[in-house]
Structures are given as structure tokens and as C-alpha cells.
Coordinates of C-alpha atoms and ligand atoms in Angstrom, one line a residue:
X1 CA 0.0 0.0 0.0
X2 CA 1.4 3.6 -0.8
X3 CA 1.3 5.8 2.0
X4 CA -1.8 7.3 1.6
X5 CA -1.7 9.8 5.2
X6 CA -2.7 13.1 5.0
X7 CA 0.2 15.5 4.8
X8 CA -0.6 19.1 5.1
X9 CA -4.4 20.4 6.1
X10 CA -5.0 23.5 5.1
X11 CA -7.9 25.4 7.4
X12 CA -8.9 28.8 6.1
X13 CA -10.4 31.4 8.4
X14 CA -9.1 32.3 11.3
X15 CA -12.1 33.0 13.2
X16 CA -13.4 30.9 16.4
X17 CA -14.1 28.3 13.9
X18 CA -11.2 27.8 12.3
X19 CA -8.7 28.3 15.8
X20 CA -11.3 25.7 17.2
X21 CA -10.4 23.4 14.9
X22 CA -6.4 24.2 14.3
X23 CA -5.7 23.2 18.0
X24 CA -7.1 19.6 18.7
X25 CA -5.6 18.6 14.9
X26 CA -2.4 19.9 15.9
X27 CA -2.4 17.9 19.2
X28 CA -4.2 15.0 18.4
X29 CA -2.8 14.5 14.6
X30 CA 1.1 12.5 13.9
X31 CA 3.4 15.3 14.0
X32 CA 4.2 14.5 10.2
X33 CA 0.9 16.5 9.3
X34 CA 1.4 19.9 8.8
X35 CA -1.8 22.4 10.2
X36 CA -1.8 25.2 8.1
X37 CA -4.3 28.3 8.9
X38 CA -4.8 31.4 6.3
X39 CA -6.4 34.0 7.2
X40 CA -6.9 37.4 6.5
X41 CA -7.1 41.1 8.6
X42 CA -8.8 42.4 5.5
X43 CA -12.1 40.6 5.7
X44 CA -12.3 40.0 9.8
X45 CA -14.6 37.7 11.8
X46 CA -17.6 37.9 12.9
X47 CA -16.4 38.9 16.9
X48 CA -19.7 38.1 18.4
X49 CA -20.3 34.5 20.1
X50 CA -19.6 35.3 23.7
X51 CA -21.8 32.4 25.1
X52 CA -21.7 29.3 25.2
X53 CA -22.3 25.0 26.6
X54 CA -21.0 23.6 29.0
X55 CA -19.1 21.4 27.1
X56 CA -16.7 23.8 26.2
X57 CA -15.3 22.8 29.5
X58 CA -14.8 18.9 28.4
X59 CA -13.1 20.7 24.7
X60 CA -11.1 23.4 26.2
X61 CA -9.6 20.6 29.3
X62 CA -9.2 18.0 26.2
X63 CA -6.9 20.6 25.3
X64 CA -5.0 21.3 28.1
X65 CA -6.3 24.5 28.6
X66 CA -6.3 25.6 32.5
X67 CA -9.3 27.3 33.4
X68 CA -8.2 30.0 35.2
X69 CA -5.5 30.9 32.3
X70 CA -8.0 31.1 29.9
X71 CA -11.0 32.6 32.3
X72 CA -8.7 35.8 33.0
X73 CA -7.2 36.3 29.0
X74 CA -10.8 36.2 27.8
X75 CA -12.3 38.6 30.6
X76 CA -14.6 35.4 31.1
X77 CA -17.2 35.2 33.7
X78 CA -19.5 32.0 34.6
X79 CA -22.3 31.3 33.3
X80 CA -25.1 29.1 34.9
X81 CA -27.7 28.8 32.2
X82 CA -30.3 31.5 30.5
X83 CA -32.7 33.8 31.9
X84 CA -36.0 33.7 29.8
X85 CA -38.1 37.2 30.2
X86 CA -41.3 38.2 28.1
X87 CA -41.2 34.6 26.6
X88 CA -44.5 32.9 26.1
X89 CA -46.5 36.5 27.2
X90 CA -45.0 39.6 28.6
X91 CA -44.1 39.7 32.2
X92 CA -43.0 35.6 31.9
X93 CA -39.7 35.1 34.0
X94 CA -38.2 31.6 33.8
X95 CA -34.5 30.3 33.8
X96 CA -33.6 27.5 31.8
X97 CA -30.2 26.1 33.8
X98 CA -27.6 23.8 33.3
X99 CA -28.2 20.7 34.9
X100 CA -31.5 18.6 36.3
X101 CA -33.9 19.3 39.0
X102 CA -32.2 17.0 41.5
X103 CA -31.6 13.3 40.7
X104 CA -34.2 10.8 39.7
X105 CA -36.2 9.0 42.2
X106 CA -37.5 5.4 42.1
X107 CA -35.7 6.0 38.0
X108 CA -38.5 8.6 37.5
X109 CA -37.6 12.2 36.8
X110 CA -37.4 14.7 40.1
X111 CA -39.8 17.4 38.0
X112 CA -42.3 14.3 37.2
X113 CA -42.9 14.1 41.1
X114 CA -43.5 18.0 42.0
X115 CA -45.8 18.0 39.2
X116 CA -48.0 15.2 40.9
X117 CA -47.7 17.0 44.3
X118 CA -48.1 20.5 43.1
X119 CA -51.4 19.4 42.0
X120 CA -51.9 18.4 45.4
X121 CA -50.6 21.0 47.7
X122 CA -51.4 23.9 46.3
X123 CA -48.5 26.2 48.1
X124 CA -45.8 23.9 46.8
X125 CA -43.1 26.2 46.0
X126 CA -41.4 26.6 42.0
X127 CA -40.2 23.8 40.6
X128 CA -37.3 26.1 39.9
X129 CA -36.4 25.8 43.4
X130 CA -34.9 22.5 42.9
X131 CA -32.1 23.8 40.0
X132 CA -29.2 24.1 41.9
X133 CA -28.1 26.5 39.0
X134 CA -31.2 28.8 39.3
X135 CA -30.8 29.0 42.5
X136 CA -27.5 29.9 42.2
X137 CA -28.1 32.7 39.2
X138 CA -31.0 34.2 41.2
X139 CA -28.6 34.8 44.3
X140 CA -25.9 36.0 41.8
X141 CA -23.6 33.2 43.4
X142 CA -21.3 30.8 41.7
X143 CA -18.5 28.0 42.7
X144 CA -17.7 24.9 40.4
X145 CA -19.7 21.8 41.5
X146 CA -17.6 19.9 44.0
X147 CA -17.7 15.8 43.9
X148 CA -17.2 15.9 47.7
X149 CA -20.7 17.4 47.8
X150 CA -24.2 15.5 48.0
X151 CA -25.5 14.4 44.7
X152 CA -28.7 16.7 45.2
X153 CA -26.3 19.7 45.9
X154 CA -24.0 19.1 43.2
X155 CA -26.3 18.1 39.7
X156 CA -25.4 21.5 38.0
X157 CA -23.0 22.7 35.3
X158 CA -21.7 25.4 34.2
X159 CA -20.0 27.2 30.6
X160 CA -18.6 30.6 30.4
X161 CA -19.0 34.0 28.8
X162 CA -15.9 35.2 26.9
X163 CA -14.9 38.2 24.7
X164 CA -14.9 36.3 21.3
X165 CA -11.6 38.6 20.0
X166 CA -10.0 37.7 22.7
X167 CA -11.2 33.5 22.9
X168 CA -10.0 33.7 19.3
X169 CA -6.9 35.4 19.8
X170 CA -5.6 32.7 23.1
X171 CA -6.8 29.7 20.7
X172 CA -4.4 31.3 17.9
X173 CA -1.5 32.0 20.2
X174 CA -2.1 27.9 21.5
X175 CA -1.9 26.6 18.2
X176 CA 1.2 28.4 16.9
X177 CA 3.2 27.2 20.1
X178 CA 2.1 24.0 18.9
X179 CA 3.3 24.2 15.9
X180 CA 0.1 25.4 13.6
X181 CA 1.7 27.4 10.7
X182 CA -0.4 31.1 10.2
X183 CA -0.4 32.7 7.0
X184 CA -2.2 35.9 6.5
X185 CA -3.3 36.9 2.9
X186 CA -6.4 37.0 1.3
X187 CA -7.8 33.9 -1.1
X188 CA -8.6 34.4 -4.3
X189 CA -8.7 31.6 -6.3
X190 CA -9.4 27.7 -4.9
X191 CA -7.5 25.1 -7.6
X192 CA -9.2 21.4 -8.6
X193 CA -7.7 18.8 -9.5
X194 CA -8.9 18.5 -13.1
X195 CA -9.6 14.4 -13.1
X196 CA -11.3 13.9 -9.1
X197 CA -12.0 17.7 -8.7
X198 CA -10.7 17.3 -5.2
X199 CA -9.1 21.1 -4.2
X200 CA -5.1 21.1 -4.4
X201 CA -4.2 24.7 -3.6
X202 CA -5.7 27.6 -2.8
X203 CA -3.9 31.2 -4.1
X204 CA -3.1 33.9 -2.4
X205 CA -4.1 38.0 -3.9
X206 CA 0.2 38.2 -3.7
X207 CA 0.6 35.2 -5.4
X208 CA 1.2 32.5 -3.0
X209 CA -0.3 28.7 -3.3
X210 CA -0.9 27.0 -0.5
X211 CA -1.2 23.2 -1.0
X212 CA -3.1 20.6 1.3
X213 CA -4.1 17.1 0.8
X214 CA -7.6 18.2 3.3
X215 CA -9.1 21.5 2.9
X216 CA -11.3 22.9 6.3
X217 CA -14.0 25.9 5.0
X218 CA -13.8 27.7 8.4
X219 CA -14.3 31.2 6.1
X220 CA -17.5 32.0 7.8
X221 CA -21.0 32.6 6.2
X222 CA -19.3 32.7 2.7
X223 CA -18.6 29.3 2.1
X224 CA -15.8 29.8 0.4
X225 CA -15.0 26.3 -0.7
X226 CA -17.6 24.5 0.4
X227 CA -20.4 26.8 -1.6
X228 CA -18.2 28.6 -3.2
X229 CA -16.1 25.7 -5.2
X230 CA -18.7 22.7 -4.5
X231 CA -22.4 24.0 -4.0
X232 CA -23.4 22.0 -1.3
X233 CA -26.7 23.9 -1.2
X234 CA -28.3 25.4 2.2
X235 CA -31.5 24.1 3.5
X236 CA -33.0 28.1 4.6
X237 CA -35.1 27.5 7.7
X238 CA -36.1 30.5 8.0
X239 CA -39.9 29.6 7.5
X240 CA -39.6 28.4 10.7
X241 CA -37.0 30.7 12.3
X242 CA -37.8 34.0 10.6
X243 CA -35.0 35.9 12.7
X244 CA -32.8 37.1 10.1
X245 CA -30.6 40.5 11.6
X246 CA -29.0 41.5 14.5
X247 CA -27.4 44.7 16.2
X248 CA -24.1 44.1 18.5
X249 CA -23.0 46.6 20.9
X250 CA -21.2 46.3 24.3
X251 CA -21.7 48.7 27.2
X252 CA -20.0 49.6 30.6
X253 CA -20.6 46.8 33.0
X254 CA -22.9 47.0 35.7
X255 CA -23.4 45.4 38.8
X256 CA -24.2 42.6 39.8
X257 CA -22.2 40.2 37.9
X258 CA -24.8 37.7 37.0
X259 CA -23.8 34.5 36.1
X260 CA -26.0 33.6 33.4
X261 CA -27.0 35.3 30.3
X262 CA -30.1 37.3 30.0
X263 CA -32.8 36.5 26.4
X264 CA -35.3 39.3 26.5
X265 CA -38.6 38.2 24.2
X266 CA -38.7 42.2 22.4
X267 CA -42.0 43.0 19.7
X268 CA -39.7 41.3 16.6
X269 CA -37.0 39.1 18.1
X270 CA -35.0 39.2 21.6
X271 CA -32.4 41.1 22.7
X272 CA -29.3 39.3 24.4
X273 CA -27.1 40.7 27.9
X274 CA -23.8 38.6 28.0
X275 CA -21.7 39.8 31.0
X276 CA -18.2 39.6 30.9
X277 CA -15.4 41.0 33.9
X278 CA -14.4 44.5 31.4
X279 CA -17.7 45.3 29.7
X280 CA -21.4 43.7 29.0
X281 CA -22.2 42.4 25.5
X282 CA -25.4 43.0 23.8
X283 CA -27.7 42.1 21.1
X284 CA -30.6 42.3 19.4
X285 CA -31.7 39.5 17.2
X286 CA -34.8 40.1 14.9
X287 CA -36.3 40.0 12.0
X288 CA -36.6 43.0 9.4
X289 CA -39.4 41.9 7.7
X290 CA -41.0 43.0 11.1
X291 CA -39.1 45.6 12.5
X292 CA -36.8 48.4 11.0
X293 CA -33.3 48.1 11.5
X294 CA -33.3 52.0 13.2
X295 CA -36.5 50.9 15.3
X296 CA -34.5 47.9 16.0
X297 CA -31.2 49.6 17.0
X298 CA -33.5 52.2 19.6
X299 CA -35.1 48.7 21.1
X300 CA -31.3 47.7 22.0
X301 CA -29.9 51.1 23.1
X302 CA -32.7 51.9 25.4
X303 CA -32.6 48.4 27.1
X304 CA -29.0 49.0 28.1
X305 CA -28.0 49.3 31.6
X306 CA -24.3 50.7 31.1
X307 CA -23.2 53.2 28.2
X308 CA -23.1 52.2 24.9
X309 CA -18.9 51.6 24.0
X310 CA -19.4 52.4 20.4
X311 CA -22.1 52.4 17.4
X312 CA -24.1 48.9 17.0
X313 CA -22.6 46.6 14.4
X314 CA -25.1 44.6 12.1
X315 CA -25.1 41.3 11.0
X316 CA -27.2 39.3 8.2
X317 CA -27.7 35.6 8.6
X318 CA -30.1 33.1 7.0
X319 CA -30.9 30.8 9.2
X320 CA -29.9 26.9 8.4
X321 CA -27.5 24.1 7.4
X322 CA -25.6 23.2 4.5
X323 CA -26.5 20.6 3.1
X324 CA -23.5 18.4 2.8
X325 CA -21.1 19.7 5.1
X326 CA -18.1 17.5 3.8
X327 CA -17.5 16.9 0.3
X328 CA -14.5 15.3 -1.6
X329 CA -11.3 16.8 0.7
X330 CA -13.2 19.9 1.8
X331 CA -15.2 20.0 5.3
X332 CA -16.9 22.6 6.7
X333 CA -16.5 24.0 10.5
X334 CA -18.6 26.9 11.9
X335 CA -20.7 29.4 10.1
X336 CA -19.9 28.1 6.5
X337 CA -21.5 24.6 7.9
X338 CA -24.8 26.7 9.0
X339 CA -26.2 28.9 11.6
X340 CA -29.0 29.2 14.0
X341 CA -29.7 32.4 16.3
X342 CA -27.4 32.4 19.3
X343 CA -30.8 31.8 21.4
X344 CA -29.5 28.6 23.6
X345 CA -25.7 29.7 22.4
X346 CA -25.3 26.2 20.1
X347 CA -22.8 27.6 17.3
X348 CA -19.5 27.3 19.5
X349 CA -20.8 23.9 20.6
X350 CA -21.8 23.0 16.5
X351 CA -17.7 23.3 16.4
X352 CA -16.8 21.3 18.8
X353 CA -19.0 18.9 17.6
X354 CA -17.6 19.3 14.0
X355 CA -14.3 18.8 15.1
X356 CA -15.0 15.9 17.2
X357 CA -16.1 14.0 14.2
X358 CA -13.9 14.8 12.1
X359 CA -11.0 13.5 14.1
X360 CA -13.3 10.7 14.2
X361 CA -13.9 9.8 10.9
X362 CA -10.4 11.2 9.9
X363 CA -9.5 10.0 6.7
X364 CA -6.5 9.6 4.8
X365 CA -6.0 11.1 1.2
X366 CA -8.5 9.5 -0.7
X367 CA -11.0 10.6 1.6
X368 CA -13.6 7.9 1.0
X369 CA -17.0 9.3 0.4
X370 CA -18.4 6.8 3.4
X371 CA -16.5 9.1 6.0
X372 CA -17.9 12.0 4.6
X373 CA -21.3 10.4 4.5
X374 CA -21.6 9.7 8.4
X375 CA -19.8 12.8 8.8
X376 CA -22.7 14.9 7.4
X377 CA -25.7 12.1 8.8
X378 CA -24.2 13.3 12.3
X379 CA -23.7 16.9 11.3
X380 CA -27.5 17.0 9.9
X381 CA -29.0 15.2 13.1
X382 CA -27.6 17.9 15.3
X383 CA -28.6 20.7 13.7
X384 CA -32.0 19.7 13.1
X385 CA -32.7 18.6 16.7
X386 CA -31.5 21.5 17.9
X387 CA -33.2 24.1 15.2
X388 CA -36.4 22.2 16.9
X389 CA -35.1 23.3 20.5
X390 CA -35.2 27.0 19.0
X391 CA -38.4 26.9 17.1
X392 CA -39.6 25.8 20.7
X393 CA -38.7 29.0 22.2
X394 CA -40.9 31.0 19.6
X395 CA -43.9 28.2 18.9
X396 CA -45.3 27.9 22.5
X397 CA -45.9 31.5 22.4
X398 CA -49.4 33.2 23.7
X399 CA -48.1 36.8 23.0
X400 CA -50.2 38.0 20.6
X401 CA -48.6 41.9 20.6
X402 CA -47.2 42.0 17.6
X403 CA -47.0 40.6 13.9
X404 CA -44.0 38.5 14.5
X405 CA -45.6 36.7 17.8
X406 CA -48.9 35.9 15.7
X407 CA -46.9 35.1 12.9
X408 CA -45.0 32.1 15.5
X409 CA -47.8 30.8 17.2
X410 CA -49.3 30.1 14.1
X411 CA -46.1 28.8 11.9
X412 CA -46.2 25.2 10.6
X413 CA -43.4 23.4 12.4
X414 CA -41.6 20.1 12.1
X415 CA -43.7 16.6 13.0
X416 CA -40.8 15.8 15.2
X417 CA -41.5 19.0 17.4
X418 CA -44.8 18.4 17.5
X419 CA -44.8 15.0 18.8
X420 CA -42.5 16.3 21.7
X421 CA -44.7 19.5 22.3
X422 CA -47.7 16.7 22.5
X423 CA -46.5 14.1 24.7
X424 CA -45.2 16.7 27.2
X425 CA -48.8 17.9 27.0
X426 CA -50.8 14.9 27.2
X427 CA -48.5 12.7 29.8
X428 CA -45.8 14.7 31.3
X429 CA -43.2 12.4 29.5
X430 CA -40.1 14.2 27.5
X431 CA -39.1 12.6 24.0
X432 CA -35.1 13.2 24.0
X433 CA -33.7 12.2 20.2
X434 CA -30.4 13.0 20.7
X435 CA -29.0 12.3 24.4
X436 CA -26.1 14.3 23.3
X437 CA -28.1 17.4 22.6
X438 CA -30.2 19.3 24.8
X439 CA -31.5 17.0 27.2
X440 CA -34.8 16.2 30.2
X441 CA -33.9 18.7 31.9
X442 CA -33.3 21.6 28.8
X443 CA -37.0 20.1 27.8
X444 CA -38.4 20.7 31.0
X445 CA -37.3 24.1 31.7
X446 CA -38.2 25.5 28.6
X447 CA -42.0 23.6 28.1
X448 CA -42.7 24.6 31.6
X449 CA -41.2 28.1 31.5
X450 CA -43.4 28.9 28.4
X451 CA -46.9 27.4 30.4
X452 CA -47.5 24.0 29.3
X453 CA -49.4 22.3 32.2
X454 CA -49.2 18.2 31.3
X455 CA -52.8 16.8 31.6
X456 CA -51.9 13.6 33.1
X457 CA -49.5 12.5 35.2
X458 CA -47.3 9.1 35.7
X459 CA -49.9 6.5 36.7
X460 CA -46.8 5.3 39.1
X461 CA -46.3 7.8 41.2
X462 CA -49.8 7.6 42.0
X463 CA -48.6 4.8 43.7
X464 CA -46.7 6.4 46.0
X465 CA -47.0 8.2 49.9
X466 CA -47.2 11.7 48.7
X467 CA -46.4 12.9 52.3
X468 CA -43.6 11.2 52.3
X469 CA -42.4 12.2 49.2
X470 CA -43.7 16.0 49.8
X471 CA -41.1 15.3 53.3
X472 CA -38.5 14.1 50.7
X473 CA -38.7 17.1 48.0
X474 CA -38.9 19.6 51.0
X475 CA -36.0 18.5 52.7
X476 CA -33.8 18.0 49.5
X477 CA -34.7 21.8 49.1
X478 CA -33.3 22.5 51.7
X479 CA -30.1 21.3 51.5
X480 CA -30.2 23.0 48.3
X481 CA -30.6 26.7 50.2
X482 CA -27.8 25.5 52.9
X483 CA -25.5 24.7 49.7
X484 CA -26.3 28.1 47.7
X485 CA -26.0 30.6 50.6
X486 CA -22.4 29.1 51.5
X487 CA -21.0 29.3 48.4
X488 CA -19.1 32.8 47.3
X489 CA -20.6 35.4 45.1
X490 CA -20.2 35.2 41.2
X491 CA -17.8 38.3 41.5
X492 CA -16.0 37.5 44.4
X493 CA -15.4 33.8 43.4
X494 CA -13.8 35.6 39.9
X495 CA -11.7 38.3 42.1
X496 CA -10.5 35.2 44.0
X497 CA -9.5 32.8 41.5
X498 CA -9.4 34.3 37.9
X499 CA -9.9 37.8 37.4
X500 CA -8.4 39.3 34.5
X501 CA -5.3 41.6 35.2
Ligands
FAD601 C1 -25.4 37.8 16.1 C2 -24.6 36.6 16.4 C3 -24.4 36.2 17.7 C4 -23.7 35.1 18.0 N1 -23.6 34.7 19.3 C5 -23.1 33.4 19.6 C6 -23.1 33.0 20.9 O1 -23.4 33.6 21.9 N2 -22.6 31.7 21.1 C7 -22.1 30.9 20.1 O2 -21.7 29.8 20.4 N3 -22.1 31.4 18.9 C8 -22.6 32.6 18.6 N4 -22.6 33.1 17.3 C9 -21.9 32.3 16.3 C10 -20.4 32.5 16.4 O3 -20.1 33.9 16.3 C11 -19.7 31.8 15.3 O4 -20.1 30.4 15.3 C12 -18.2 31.8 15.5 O5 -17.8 33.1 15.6 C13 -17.5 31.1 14.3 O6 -17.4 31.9 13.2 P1 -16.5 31.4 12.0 O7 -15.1 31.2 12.5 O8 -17.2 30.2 11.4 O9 -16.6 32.6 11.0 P2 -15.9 34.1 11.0 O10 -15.8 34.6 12.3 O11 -16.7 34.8 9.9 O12 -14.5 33.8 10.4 C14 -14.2 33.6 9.0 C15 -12.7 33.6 8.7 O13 -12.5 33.3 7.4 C16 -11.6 34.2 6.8 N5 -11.8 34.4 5.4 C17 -13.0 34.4 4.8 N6 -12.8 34.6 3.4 C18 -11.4 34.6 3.2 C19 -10.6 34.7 2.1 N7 -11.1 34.9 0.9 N8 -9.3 34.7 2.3 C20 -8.7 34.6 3.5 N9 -9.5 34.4 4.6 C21 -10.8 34.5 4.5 C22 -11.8 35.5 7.6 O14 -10.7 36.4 7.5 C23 -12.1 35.0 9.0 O15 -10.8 34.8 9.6 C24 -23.2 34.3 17.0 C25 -23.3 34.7 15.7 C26 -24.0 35.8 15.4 C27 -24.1 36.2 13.9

């Protein structure tokens, strides 16, 4: 057999996409493969993606990142999960956090038994009140969870908010020291092999080639190569996800530090508050067939609670996936893959998804078309199962205020959305297609938070010794309080142990 490795990858962008993807193939990948990354001043990123999953933990540690390093380079703060206002109808408060409502009991979930007893007792408090991360964002306290700790205390997670520049900028310094070779220069031309039409080079505006045996599209919204030289096609789900602008703008921080992002449900879209330890970062995601981009611009100034550090920047997205994402020696990473609003804060994760799988199904120069095809069957799962997440947010909505809210309540959505809306409804039960994906819990939060009352319940809890299990809940919420009020203040556990010089 002739040695058929990969040699050289060439990755072009240099956004969070493509430094996302230069690092773990610089680490994980034989030292005789070369990483390449082009990228170019004269074009940018797009700088915004500030929040994200908690599995950027597991991607960043994979890495060898230290947390506190990287917490204090990116003026990172922690973030606990989402706070939900105006969603569903105005004056709706709910927090959708990382991590369940205490553990299971007799294998059933926690969140199935307070529904049972709240129909009971009448006074039973929230069911928020057994998230150990609400409880945590609503005090505005924070602390890692601890294994030493009670498993009812300690089911919580957490991810971060990060100054994209910056997150970009540490990833790029981490992939040069490990040997990732930068070239800056703008693309201009993509060369094919004339006989497989696999891409050999791709030329610089000076002049330059730059061969690769693998070619990563990490060139943003543009597609470059894998649009640009293959037209995968884009399946627009905007139908479904009409959303289609947004404004950026950061302003002066202002206390508290909350740990968890804010979504605020506006007239045509939602606006976003991401806090960070140097300034706050804000948006306002909507969609101009609904709203003018000035009216939509005053929505986001006057909701500010710092000044304004500069003009809003706009952005233009269509929302949804390519639809091959890998084709001959070209795979796409990050925006040129697809896109879906930064409402749960799913586009960092897409990448470290993307890259994942790749290193999965890495191939060697021929780049057999069945690695590619389970690349993009995995790639095409995710995306849609999530795009049903988000559609959630805007379909369950009673608001009836405005065009865009009547427009959602009444949009067609998928059959696999409906059957989870329905069996939430009818039983109480949770359909979960993709364990990997957002989960019970992420289900829970977000069909209860927007008003969906089951109309059954589980047949065996009926079962059951409801005072004992009323004793149970009440005295697992407490341990809960004990364990929040001891722990340090989101602010004060970043002074301590990662604040940025
Ligand atoms: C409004 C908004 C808010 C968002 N918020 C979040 C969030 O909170 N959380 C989250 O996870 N995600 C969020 N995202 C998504 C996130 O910003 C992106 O997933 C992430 O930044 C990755 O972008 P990228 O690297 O794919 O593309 P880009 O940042 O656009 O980078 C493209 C790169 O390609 C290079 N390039 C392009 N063409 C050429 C050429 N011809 N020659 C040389 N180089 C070229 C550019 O120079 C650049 O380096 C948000 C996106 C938007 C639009």
C-alpha cells in the first residue's frame, strides 16, 4: 500500500471556527501532518459568540487548557444557564439552567414528582427551586460543583461568557506554540484537481499557493469552498426561524455580575445581555421583515444598563444548514456549515462537535466518500434537533402583541417538534432524540417556562406516599438553600480565582 496519510491540512479562516479546529488537529494529529491556517485582517470575523455550553469545559480541558489561564485572558465570567423574560407573554420570568432538577427518584424524573404534588398542595413552591443553577443565578452566586458534595447539591453545570476577539486570539497564540503554521493573505482563487476535482491549492491575492491534501472551509457565512467551489446547497429554515438580523454593541458593566446570560422576548426578536469582567455584550436579534433596522437599533440602546462603548454593528444571517457539510477533501466548520440564532448559544458547541467527528472519521488522502457520508448524517441530526429546540422557544408562544408573535404561534413546524410538544402535553413524558443534545432537563425548563401544564400524570407515582415524598422534595430543598447561601458570590469567586489583570 502507498502511503496514503494526510500530509498538510489547510484550514482557512481564522475566526473561532477555524482556531477551534487548528488546535485539537495539531495535538491529536502525527506530528508529520502539517496544520496550516490562512487567514486574512482584510475581511475579519464575525467577533460576536460570547456564550456558550458547558461542554466547552470537556473541549477546552481535552486541550490542556487551565481554566483559570483562559477565564482571566478572555475577561470570562461563569455562566449558569439562561434567563428567559417576556417569553410565552409579557411579564414571563423563567430560567432554563444547566443541569436537572435533583436526581431521579424510584428511575423517575425529580420534575415528574413536583408536578404530581403541586397538583396536590397547592402552596408547593417553583419547581425552579430544585435547579441548583437557578438557585445559584437568582442569588448571583457561583462555585464549580464539587464531587465531595451530595449528589442533590452538586447536579449543576456550568460554561462561560468570553470576549470572542479575545477567545480567538488565546486559541491562535495555543496553536502556533504548537506548531500550527499562520499565514495571513487574502484567497482568491481555490484550484481542482482536473480528473477527481478534489481542491489542491488555494492562491493567495500576492501570489502565494498553498497546497493541502484536506481543505477545512472555516471562512464564515461565505462558504468559500464549500459553496463557493462545490455548491453544497443550504436548506433556509427560515420559514420556521424567521430571525434574520442582529445589532451588537457592548456597554460599561454594571453590577451585579450575574452569572447567566439574559434573552429578553422584544416586539420582533429578543435582545441578548452577556456579562463579561471588562464590559457587558449585547444584542438584538430580529427579524426586518418585522421591524426596522433603526426601530430595532433604539429597542437595544434603550434596554441598556451601562453606556453604549461604540455604534451597534449589524449582521445578516439566513438561518440553516448546508446541506452536505463535507465533500470530496473539503469539510466545513462553523458558520460556512450553517447557523442558527445564538438563542441557547449552540454555534461554538456545532464546532466542537464538527471537530470531534472529524477526528473521528479522519480519513487519509482518498477521503472515501463513506467518512464523509456519516460525517454529514451526524452533522444533519444535530442541527436539526436543535433548530427544533429553538423553534420551541418562539412556537409555545401566547403573546399576541405583535405581527412576529402571531406570525409564531401560528407557523407550521416540524412533526418531530410536534410530537415532543404533544407528549409533554398529554402525559408529562419528555421525548429526547439526541442524548447528546439538549436533554430532560433543557426540555423541562423551557415547556414549563413557556406554560405547558401536562394533563396527566405518571400512573406510578400515583402509587406512592405523597407525604412522604412531599417530606423528601422539601427536605432536598433545603439542603439545596444551605449549599447556595455558602457558596461565594459570582464576583467575588472571579476576584478570587481568575480575574483578569
Ligand atoms: C449575532 C450573532 C451572535 C452570536 N452569538 C453566539 C453565541 O453567543 N454563542 C455561540 O456559540 N455562537 C454565537 N454566534 C456564532 C459565532 O459567532 C460563530 O459560530 C463563530 O464566531 C464562528 O465563526 P466562524 O469562525 O465560522 O466565521 P468568521 O468569524 O466569519 O471567520 C471567518 C474567517 O474566514 C476568513 N476568510 C474568509 N474569506 C477569506 C478569504 N477569501 N481569504 C482569507 N481568509 C478568508 C476571515 O478572515 C475569518 O478569519 C453568534 C453569531 C451571530 C451572527
Amino acid at each position: 500500500m502507498p502511503d496514503q496519510a494526510i500530509r498538510t491540512i489547510v484550514i482557512v479562516g481564522g475566526g473561532t471556527a477555524g482556531w477551534m479546529t487548528a488546535v485539537p488537529l495539531a495535538l491529536k494529529l502525527p506530528k508529520t501532518c502539517e496544520v496550516v491556517l490562512v487567514e486574512s485582517a482584510e475581511i475579519g470575523t464575525v467577533g460576536v459568540g460570547e456564550a456558550t455550553l458547558p461542554t466547552i469545559r470537556h473541549f477546552n480541558l481535552a486541550l490542556g487548557i487551565a481554566e483559570a489561564d483562559f477565564v482571566r485572558k478572555t475577561q470570562a465570567c461563569f455562566k449558569l444557564g439562561i434567563e428567559f423574560k417576556d417569553w410565552g407573554h409579557v411579564g414571563n420570568r423563567f430560567f432554563h439552567g444547566f443541569g436537572d432538577f435533583g436526581p431521579a427518584i424510584e428511575n423517575r424524573p425529580a420534575y415528574m414528582y413536583w408536578l404530581r404534588l403541586s397538583r396536590v398542595f397547592k402552596d408547593m413552591p417553583s419547581y425552579e427551586q430544585w435547579s441548583m443553577a437557578t438557585m445559584m443565578a437568582r442569588s448571583n452566586r457561583f462555585m464549580p460543583p464539587q464531587d465531595e458534595l451530595p449528589s442533590v447539591t452538586d447536579a449543576y453545570s456550568y460554561a462561560y461568557h468570553f470576549d470572542a476577539g479575545l477567545y480567538a486570539a488565546y486559541l491562535r497564540d495555543y496553536a502556533v506554540a504548537r506548531g500550527v503554521k499562520r499565514i495571513e493573505g487574502m484567497i482568491e482563487n481555490v484550484e481542482q484537481h482536473p480528473g477527481t476535482g478534489f481542491i489542491t491549492a488555494v492562491k493567495l491575492r500576492d501570489g502565494r499557493r498553498v497546497e493541502g491534501d484536506l481543505f477545512v472551509d472555516c471562512s464564515g457565512f461565505r462558504g468559500l469552498m464549500i459553496e463557493g467551489v462545490y455548491q453544497a446547497g443550504y436548506d433556509d429554515w427560515s420559514a420556521m426561524l424567521p430571525c434574520n438580523s442582529a445589532l451588537a454593541v457592548p456597554c460599561a458593566k454594571a453590577a451585579p455580575l450575574t452569572p447567566y446570560t439574559t434573552s429578553t422576548a422584544r416586539a420582533a426578536g429578543w435582545t441578548w445581555r452577556i456579562p463579561l469582567q471588562h464590559r457587558t455584550g449585547n444584542g438584538h436579534v430580529y427579524c426586518d421583515g418585522y421591524t426596522s433596522d433603526d426601530e430595532a437599533a433604539r429597542v437595544l440602546l434603550e434596554g441598556l444598563d451601562g453606556e453604549a462603548l461604540g455604534e451597534p454593528r449589524q449582521l445578516r444571517f439566513t438561518t440553516g444548514r448546508r446541506r452536505k457539510s463535507w465533500v470530496k477533501n473539503c469539510v466545513a466548520i462553523g458558520l460556512s456549515s450553517g447557523f442558527l440564532e445564538p438563542l441557547e448559544s449552540t454555534s461554538i458547541n456545532f464546532i466542537e462537535n464538527a471537530v470531534g467527528w472529524l477526528l473521528q472519521y479522519f480519513p487519509d488522502r482518498a477521503c472515501r466518500p463513506e467518512l464523509a457520508d456519516e460525517f454529514n448524517r451526524l452533522v444533519a441530526q444535530r442541527y436539526e434537533y436543535v433548530r427544533d429546540f429553538i423553534v420551541l422557544h418562539y412556537k409555545l408562544t401566547d403573546r399576541t402583541d405583535s405581527e412576529f408573535w402571531r406570525y409564531c404561534a401560528t407557523m407550521p413546524i416540524p412533526d418531530t417538534l410536534k410530537h415532543q410538544i404533544e407528549t409533554f402535553r398529554e402525559t408529562g413524558r419528555v421525548v429526547v432524540y439526541d442524548k447528546e443534545g439538549f436533554n430532560v432537563p433543557s426540555m423541562v425548563s423551557l415547556l414549563m417556562g413557556l406554560g405547558v401544564v401536562p394533563r396527566r400524570d405518571d400512573p406510578l407515582i400515583e402509587a406512592m406516599n405523597f407525604d412522604h415524598l412531599l417530606g423528601h422534595l422539601a427536605s432536598r430543598r433545603e439542603a439545596m438553600a444551605q449549599v447556595v447561601k455558602a457558596m461565594p458570590g459570582h464576583a467575588q469567586y472571579i476576584a478570587r480565582h481568575c480575574a483578569a489583570p
